[in-house]
Coordinates of C-alpha atoms in Angstrom, one line a residue:
M1 CA 35.2 -36.2 -58.3
S2 CA 33.1 -33.3 -59.5
G3 CA 33.8 -29.8 -60.5
A4 CA 36.6 -28.5 -62.8
V5 CA 37.7 -26.0 -60.0
A6 CA 39.0 -27.2 -56.6
I7 CA 38.7 -24.7 -53.8
F8 CA 40.6 -25.4 -50.6
A9 CA 39.8 -23.4 -47.4
V10 CA 42.5 -23.8 -44.9
G11 CA 42.1 -23.0 -41.3
N12 CA 40.9 -23.9 -37.8
R13 CA 37.4 -22.6 -36.9
S14 CA 38.4 -22.6 -33.2
R15 CA 41.4 -20.2 -33.6
G16 CA 40.2 -16.7 -34.2
D17 CA 41.3 -15.3 -37.6
D18 CA 42.3 -18.7 -38.7
A19 CA 38.6 -19.4 -39.3
V20 CA 38.2 -17.0 -42.2
G21 CA 38.8 -19.6 -44.9
P22 CA 36.3 -22.1 -43.6
L23 CA 33.8 -19.3 -42.9
L24 CA 34.2 -18.1 -46.6
L25 CA 33.7 -21.7 -47.8
D26 CA 30.4 -22.0 -45.9
R27 CA 29.1 -18.8 -47.5
L28 CA 30.4 -19.9 -50.9
R29 CA 28.6 -23.3 -50.7
V30 CA 25.3 -21.5 -50.3
W31 CA 26.1 -18.9 -52.9
L32 CA 27.0 -21.6 -55.5
D33 CA 23.9 -23.6 -54.7
D34 CA 21.6 -20.6 -55.1
R35 CA 23.1 -19.8 -58.5
G36 CA 23.1 -23.4 -59.8
L37 CA 26.9 -23.3 -60.0
S38 CA 27.8 -26.1 -57.5
G39 CA 28.6 -28.6 -60.3
D40 CA 31.5 -26.6 -61.5
F41 CA 33.3 -26.5 -58.2
E42 CA 34.4 -28.9 -55.5
L43 CA 35.0 -27.4 -52.0
F44 CA 37.5 -28.8 -49.5
E45 CA 37.9 -27.6 -45.9
E46 CA 41.3 -28.5 -44.3
Y47 CA 43.0 -27.7 -41.0
Q48 CA 46.3 -28.0 -42.9
L49 CA 47.2 -29.0 -46.4
Q50 CA 48.8 -32.4 -46.7
V51 CA 50.3 -34.5 -49.5
E52 CA 47.0 -36.3 -50.0
N53 CA 45.5 -33.0 -51.2
A54 CA 47.5 -33.4 -54.4
L55 CA 45.1 -36.2 -55.4
D56 CA 42.2 -33.7 -54.9
L57 CA 43.7 -31.8 -57.9
E58 CA 43.4 -34.6 -60.3
G59 CA 41.3 -33.7 -63.4
R60 CA 41.0 -30.0 -62.4
R61 CA 41.6 -27.1 -64.6
L62 CA 41.9 -24.6 -61.7
A63 CA 42.6 -24.6 -58.0
L64 CA 42.1 -21.9 -55.4
F65 CA 43.6 -21.9 -51.9
I66 CA 42.0 -19.6 -49.3
D67 CA 43.8 -19.0 -46.1
A68 CA 44.4 -16.5 -43.3
C69 CA 47.7 -14.7 -43.8
R70 CA 49.9 -13.0 -41.2
E71 CA 52.6 -11.8 -43.6
T72 CA 50.6 -9.1 -45.5
T73 CA 49.8 -5.5 -45.0
E74 CA 46.9 -5.7 -47.5
P75 CA 43.5 -6.8 -46.2
V76 CA 43.2 -9.2 -49.2
T77 CA 45.8 -10.6 -51.5
F78 CA 45.2 -12.7 -54.6
G79 CA 47.7 -14.2 -57.0
P80 CA 49.0 -17.2 -58.8
V81 CA 51.1 -19.9 -57.1
G82 CA 53.4 -22.4 -58.7
A83 CA 54.7 -25.7 -57.7
T84 CA 57.5 -25.8 -55.2
A85 CA 59.6 -28.5 -53.6
L86 CA 58.4 -30.3 -50.6
G87 CA 60.1 -28.7 -47.7
V88 CA 62.4 -30.6 -45.6
G89 CA 60.7 -30.9 -42.2
H90 CA 59.9 -33.5 -39.7
S91 CA 56.6 -34.4 -41.2
T92 CA 54.4 -34.0 -44.4
H93 CA 51.3 -32.9 -42.3
S94 CA 51.5 -29.2 -43.1
L95 CA 52.2 -28.2 -46.7
S96 CA 52.0 -24.9 -48.5
P97 CA 49.8 -24.6 -51.6
G98 CA 53.0 -24.6 -53.7
A99 CA 54.2 -27.8 -52.1
V100 CA 50.9 -29.6 -52.7
L101 CA 51.2 -28.5 -56.4
G102 CA 54.8 -29.9 -56.3
V103 CA 53.6 -33.3 -55.1
Y104 CA 51.0 -33.5 -57.9
P105 CA 53.4 -34.4 -60.8
R106 CA 55.2 -36.9 -58.6
V107 CA 52.0 -38.7 -58.0
T108 CA 50.3 -38.3 -61.4
G109 CA 53.1 -37.7 -63.8
E110 CA 51.3 -34.7 -65.1
A111 CA 51.5 -30.9 -64.6
P112 CA 49.3 -29.5 -61.9
P113 CA 46.4 -27.3 -62.7
A114 CA 46.8 -23.5 -62.7
A115 CA 46.4 -22.4 -59.1
F116 CA 45.9 -19.2 -57.1
V117 CA 46.0 -18.1 -53.5
L118 CA 43.4 -15.8 -51.9
G119 CA 44.9 -14.5 -48.6
I120 CA 43.0 -12.7 -45.9
R121 CA 45.0 -10.6 -43.5
A122 CA 44.9 -12.1 -40.0
A123 CA 46.5 -11.3 -36.7
Q124 CA 45.2 -13.3 -33.8
F125 CA 44.9 -17.0 -33.6
D126 CA 43.9 -17.5 -29.9
L127 CA 42.1 -20.8 -29.2
G128 CA 38.3 -20.2 -28.7
S129 CA 38.4 -16.6 -30.0
E130 CA 36.2 -15.1 -32.8
P131 CA 37.8 -13.4 -35.8
A132 CA 38.9 -9.9 -35.1
Q133 CA 36.8 -7.0 -36.5
A134 CA 39.6 -6.0 -38.9
T135 CA 39.8 -9.5 -40.2
S136 CA 36.0 -9.8 -40.6
D137 CA 36.2 -6.5 -42.7
A138 CA 39.0 -8.1 -44.8
M139 CA 36.9 -11.2 -45.2
E140 CA 34.1 -9.1 -46.7
A141 CA 36.5 -7.7 -49.3
A142 CA 37.6 -11.2 -50.0
W143 CA 34.0 -12.4 -50.4
A144 CA 33.5 -9.8 -53.2
L145 CA 36.5 -11.1 -55.0
L146 CA 35.7 -14.8 -54.4
C147 CA 32.2 -14.2 -56.0
S148 CA 33.9 -12.5 -59.0
L149 CA 36.3 -15.5 -59.3
C150 CA 33.5 -18.0 -59.3
R151 CA 31.5 -16.0 -61.8
C152 CA 34.4 -16.4 -64.2
P153 CA 36.3 -19.6 -63.4
S154 CA 38.9 -19.4 -66.2
H155 CA 42.7 -19.2 -65.9
A156 CA 42.8 -16.1 -68.1
E157 CA 40.2 -14.3 -66.1
W158 CA 41.8 -15.2 -62.8
Q159 CA 45.2 -14.1 -64.1
T160 CA 43.7 -10.7 -65.0
M161 CA 42.0 -10.3 -61.6
A162 CA 45.4 -11.2 -60.0
T163 CA 47.1 -8.4 -62.0
I164 CA 44.4 -5.9 -61.0
A165 CA 44.7 -7.1 -57.3
R166 CA 48.4 -6.3 -57.3
T167 CA 48.0 -2.9 -58.9
P168 CA 48.3 0.0 -56.4
R169 CA 44.9 1.6 -55.9
T170 CA 46.3 5.0 -57.1
Q171 CA 46.9 3.5 -60.5
I172 CA 43.4 2.1 -60.9
A173 CA 41.5 5.4 -60.4

């Protein structure tokens, strides 16, 4: 294991807007290397989160989950996520970030690290398609935030950024 911060990019590169997480991860890998920050982070690309990802959190102080998001009107969302129960389903091959955090104490006996979700608005997931222009634009906004997060990888800083991200733009000006 390396890096105090685990960053998970969830998505399928072959399914249009679902590729935004992996595409941001590619860009982040180069950005971190260029700045000599790679040792502080470990990057994971996943089609779907699974129970095994709980073990990737061991020894981390922060975790970030990046994913395409259908259920948002905002181009980019960012906020904390807490542990949830493992949902009752037919398999454990697709978990939410909260469910991965919920598995962690069952496996290690310890509390999971502080975790956040960076969501990018997405609308089309057709096989073989490229991300839509609106999603690519949202990805650029997410990129700026992601760089800020990686410049200040602390729980307090990310909590502050999450508060700012939730503040309506009319209150910031």
